[in-house]
Coordinates of C-alpha atoms in Angstrom, one line a residue:
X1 CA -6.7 -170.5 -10.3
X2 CA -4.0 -171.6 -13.0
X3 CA -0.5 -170.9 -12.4
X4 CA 0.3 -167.7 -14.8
X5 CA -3.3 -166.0 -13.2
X6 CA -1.3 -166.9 -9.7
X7 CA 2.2 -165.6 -11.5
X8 CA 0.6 -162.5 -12.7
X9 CA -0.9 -161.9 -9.5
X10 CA 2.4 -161.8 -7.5
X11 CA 3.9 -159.9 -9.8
X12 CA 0.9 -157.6 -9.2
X13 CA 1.7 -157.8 -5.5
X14 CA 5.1 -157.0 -5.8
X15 CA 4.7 -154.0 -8.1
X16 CA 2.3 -152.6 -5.4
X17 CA 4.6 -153.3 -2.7
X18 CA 7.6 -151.5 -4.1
X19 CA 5.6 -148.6 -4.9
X20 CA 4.1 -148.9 -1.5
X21 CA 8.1 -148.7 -0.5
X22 CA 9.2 -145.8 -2.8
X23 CA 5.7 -143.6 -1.6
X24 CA 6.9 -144.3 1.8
X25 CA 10.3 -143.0 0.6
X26 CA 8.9 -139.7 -0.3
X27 CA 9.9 -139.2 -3.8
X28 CA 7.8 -135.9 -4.5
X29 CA 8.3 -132.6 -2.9
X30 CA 6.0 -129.5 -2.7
X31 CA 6.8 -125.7 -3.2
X32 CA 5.0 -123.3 -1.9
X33 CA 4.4 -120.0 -3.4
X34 CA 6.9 -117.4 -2.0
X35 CA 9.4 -120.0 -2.3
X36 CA 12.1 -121.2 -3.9
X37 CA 14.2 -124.7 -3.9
X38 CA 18.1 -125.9 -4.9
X39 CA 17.9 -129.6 -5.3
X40 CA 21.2 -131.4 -4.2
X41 CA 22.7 -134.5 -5.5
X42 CA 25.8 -135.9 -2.9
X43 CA 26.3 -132.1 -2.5
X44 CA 26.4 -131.5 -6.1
X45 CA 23.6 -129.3 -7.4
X46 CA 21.4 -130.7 -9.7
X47 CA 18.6 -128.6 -10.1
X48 CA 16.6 -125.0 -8.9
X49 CA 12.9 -124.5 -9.3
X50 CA 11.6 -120.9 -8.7
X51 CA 7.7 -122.1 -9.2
X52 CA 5.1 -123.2 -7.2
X53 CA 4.2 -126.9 -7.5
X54 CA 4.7 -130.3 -6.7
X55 CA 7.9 -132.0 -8.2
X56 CA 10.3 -135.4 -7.9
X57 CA 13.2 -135.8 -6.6
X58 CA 15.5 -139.1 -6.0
X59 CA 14.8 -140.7 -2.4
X60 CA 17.6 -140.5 -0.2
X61 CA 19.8 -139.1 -2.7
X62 CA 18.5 -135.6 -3.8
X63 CA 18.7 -133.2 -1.2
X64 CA 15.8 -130.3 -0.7
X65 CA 17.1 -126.5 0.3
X66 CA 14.1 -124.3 0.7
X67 CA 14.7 -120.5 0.6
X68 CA 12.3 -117.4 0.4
X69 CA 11.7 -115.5 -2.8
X70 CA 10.1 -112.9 -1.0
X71 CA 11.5 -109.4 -0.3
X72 CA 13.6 -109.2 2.9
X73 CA 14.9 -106.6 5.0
X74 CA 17.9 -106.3 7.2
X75 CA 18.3 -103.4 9.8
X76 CA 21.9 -103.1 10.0
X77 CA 23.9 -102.0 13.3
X78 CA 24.6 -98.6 14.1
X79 CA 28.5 -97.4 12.9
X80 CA 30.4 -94.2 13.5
X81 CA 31.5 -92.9 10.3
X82 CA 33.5 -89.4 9.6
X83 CA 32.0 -86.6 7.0
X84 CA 34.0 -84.7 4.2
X85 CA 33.9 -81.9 7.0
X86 CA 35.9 -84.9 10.0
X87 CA 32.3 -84.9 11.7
X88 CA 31.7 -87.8 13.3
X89 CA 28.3 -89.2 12.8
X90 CA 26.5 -92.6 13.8
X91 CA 24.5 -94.4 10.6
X92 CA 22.0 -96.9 11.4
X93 CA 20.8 -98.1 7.8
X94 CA 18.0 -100.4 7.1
X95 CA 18.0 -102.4 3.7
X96 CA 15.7 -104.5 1.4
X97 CA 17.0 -107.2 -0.5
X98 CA 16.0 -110.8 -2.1
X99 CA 17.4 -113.9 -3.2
X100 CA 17.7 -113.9 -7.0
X101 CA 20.0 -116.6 -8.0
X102 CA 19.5 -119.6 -5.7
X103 CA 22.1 -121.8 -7.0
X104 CA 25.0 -118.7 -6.5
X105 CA 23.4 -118.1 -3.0
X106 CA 23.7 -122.1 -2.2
X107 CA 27.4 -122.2 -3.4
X108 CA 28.6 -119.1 -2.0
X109 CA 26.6 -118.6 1.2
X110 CA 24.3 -121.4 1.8
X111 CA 22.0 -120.3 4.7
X112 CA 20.1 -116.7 5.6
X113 CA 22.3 -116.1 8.4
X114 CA 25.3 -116.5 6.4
X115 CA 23.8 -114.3 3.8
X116 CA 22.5 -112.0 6.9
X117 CA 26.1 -111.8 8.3
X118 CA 27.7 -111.3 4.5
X119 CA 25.5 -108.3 3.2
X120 CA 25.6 -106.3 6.4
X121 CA 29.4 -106.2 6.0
X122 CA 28.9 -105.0 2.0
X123 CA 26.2 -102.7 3.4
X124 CA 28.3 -101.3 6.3
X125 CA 31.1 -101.1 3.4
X126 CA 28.8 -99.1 0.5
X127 CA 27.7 -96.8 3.2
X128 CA 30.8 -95.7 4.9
X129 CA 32.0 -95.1 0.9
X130 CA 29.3 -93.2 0.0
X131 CA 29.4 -90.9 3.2
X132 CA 32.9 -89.8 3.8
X133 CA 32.5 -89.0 0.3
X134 CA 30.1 -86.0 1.0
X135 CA 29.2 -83.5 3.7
X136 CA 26.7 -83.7 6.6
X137 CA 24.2 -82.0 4.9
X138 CA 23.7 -83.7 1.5
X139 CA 23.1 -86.8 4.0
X140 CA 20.5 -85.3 6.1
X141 CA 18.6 -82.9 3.6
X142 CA 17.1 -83.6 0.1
X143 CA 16.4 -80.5 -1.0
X144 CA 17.1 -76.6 -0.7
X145 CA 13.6 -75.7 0.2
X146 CA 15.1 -74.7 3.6
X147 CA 16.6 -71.6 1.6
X148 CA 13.7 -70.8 -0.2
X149 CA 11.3 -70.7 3.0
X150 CA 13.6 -68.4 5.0
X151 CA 14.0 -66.0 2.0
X152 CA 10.1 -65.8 1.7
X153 CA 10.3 -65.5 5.4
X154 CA 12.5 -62.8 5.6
X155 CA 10.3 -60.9 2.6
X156 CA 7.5 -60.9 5.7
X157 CA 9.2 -60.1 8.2
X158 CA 8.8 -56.6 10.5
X159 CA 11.7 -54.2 11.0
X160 CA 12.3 -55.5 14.3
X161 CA 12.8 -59.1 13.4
X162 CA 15.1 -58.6 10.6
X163 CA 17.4 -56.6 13.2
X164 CA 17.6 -59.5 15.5
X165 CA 18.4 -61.6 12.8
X166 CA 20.8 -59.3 11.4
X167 CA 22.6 -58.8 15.3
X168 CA 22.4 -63.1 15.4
X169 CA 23.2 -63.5 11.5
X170 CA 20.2 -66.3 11.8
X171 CA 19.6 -64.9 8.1
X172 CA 22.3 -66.7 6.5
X173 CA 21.5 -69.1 4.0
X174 CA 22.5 -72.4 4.9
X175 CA 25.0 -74.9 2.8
X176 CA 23.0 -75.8 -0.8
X177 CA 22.5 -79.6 -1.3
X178 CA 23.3 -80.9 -5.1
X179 CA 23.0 -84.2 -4.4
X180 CA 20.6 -84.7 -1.4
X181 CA 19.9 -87.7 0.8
X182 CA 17.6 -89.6 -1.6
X183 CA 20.8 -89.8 -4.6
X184 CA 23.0 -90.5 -1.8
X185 CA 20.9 -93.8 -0.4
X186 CA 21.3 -94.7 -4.4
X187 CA 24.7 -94.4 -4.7
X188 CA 24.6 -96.4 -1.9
X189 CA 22.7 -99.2 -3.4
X190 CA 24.8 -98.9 -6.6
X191 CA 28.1 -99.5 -4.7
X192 CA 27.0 -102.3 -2.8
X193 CA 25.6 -104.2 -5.7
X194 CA 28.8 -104.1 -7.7
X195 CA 29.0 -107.0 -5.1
X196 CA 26.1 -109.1 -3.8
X197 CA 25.3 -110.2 -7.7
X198 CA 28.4 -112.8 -7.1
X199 CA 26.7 -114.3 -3.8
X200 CA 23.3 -114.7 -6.2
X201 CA 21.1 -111.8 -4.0
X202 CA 19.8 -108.2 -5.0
X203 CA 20.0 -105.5 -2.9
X204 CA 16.9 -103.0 -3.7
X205 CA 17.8 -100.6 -1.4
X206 CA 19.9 -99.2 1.5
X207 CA 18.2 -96.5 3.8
X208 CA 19.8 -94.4 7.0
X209 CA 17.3 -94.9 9.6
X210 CA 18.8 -93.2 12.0
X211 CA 21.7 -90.3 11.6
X212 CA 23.3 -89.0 15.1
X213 CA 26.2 -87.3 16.0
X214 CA 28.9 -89.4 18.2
X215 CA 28.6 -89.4 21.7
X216 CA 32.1 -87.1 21.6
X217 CA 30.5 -84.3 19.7
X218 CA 26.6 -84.2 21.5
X219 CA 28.1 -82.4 24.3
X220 CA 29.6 -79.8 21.7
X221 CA 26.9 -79.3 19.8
X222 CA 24.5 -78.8 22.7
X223 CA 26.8 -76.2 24.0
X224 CA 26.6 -74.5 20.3
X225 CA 22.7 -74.7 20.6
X226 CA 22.6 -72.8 24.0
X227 CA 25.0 -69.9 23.1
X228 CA 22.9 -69.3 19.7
X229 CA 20.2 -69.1 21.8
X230 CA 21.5 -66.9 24.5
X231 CA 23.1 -65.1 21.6
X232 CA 19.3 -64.7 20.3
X233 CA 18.2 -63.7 23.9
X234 CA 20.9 -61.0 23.9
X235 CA 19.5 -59.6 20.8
X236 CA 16.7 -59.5 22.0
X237 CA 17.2 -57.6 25.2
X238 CA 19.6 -55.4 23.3
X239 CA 17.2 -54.7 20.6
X240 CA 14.4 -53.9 24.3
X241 CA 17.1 -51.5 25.4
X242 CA 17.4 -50.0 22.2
X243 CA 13.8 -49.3 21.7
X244 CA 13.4 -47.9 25.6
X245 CA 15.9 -45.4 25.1
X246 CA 14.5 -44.1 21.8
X247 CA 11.1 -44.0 23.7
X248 CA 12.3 -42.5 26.6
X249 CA 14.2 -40.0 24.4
X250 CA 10.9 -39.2 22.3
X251 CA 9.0 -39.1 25.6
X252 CA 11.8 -36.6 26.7
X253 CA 11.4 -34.3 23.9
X254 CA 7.5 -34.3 24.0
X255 CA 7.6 -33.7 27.3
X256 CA 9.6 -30.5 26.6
X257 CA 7.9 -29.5 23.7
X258 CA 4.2 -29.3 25.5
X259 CA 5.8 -27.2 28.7
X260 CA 7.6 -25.1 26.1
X261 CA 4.3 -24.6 24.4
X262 CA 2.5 -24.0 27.9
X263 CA 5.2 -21.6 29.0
X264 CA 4.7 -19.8 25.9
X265 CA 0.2 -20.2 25.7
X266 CA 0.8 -18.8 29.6
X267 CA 3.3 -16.1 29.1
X268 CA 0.5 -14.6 26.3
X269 CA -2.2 -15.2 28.5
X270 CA -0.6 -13.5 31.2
X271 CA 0.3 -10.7 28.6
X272 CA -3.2 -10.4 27.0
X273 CA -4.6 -10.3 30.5
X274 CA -1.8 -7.5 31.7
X275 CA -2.7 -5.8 28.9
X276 CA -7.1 -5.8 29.6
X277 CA -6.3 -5.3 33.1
X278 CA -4.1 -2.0 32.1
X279 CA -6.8 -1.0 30.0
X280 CA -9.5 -1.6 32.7
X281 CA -7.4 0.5 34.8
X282 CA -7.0 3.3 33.0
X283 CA -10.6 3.3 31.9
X284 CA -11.6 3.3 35.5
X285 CA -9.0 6.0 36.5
X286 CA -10.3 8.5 33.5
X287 CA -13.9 8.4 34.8
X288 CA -12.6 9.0 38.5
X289 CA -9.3 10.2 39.2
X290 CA -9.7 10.6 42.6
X291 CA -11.8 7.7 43.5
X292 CA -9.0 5.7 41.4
X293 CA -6.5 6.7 43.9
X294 CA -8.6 6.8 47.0
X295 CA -9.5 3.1 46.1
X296 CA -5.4 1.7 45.4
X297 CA -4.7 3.3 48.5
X298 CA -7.0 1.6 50.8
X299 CA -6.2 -1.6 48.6
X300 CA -2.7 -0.8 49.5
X301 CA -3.0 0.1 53.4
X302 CA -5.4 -3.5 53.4
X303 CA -2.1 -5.2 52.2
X304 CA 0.9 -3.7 53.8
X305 CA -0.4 -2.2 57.2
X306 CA -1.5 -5.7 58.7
X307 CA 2.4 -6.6 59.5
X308 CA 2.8 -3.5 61.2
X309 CA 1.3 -2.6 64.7
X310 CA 2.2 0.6 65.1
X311 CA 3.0 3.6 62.8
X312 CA 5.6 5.9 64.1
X313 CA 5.0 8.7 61.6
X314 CA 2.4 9.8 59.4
X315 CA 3.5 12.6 57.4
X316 CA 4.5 11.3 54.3
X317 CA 1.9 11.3 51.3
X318 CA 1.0 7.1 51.2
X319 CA -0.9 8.2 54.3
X320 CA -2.8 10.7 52.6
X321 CA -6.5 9.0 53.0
X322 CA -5.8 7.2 56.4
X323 CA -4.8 10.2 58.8
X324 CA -6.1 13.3 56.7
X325 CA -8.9 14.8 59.2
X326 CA -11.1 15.0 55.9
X327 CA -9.9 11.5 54.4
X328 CA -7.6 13.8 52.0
X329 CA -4.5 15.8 51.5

């Protein structure tokens, strides 16, 4: 082997050792999809990649800071906030957001929990905002279809239920909603994005996951639910009495009307049987005027004599056809 072939060969040598060295030194990186990278030079930023791939970066130098370009959420804590109408109420908002500028998020907040921390306090902010802005029930309803049900309700509803409501006034209509819980949850998102651009995130959107009232006003309110509903028992026992005494008063009155009408069926009875048994009487008495009389006599002494032992006298003309020797005067 000549001496250049033996030159050439070290310098083959070498050349594989040093990039034996610098492979060692891990001069490529890899990013995975769903990710996103801010590449660091002696804490200067030199570079962001947002795509998948494999890349290079200087060893020992560059420095790799790997975030996710997915969609995240954040379930903020629960908060007491006050209504246009002083109600207290407790929020518990969930949110979506993502990183979209990674070199703004790096500067300004550098890891998730920072960003975590950060955005619930803009969150927190944008939703008391929005809130005390606007009454309870823009923030709990979305639309007025509660109004239209009960007016189609009431349209069905029997006489009897439309009292009670009337005596309870559950007919009211309740408070119309113009802007509704949906807009609300966007003005939400609006607000709080006038601010998380500058940290390099988007928020998509804020949610109330939960909406409570304060411990201070549960007790209150669950006072008001039981005297609505002894208010709606009352009605309903007043609307029972109500109804008894009109039945009773209409059993009353019938109860009147048929005796009156018995009375007066009997009282013509009687009269149209006076009347046949006058007739029969005198009928009988013109074909035998003295049997006629014989007979009402003995009829007579059958009903009267039998309280009576003894007769003290028997001249008078009832006893005519008891002690006449020939059974008449």
């Amino acid at each position: 082997m000549t001496k250049s072939m033996k030159k050439f060969l070290g310098w083959i040598i070498t050349i594989a050792i040093l990039l034996i060295i610098v492979l060692c030194m891990g001069p490529f990186y890899i990013i995975n999809e769903g990710e996103q990278v801010v590449v660091t030079r002696i804490g200067r930023i030199v570079d962001t990649h947002t795509d998948a791939g494999l890349h290079i970066k200087v060893p020992f130098i560059d420095k790799i800071t790997t975030y996710p370009k997915r969609v995240l959420s954040l379930d903020g804590d629960p908060q007491p906030i006050q209504t246009k109408e002083n109600l207290f109420i407790v929020v518990d908002t969930t949110s979506r957001w993502r990183i979209s500028d990674p070199s703004k998020f790096y500067q300004n907040l550098t890891t998730l929990n920072n960003a975590y921390n950060k955005i619930s306090d803009i969150i927190d902010s944008s939703t008391r905002t929005i809130i005390t802005q606007n009454r309870l029930s823009e923030i709990v309803r979305s639309s007025n279809i509660i109004n239209e049900s009960k007016t189609t309700k009431s349209d069905l509803q029997d006489e009897d239920t439309k009292e009670i409501e009337n005596l309870v006034n559950m007919n009211s209509t309740s408070e119309s909603v113009y802007k509704g819980r949906s807009e609300l949850c966007k003005q939400m998102t609006i607000e709080a994005n006038k601010l998380v651009p500058d940290y390099g995130v988007e928020l998509i959107d804020i949610v109330p996951r939960q909406i409570k009232y304060s411990d201070e006003l549960t007790e209150s309110v669950y006072n008001r639910m039981i005297k609505d509903r002894n208010q709606v028992a009352q009605a309903y026992r007043s609307l029972g009495e109500g109804r008894k005494a009109e039945w009773l008063g209409r059993l009353e009155n019938e109860k009147r009307t048929i005796a009156s009408e018995a009375y007066r069926k009997s009282e013509e009875t009687k009269g149209m049987a006076d009347a046949e048994a006058a007739k029969i009487y005198s009928e009988a008495y013109n074909k035998d005027p003295e049997f006629y009389s014989f007979w009402k006599s003995i009829e007579s002494y059958k009903k009267n004599l039998k309280d009576y032992p003894a007769t003290y006298s028997t001249n008078m003309d009832y006893f005519k056809y008891l002690y006449s020797p020939s059974g008449k005067k």
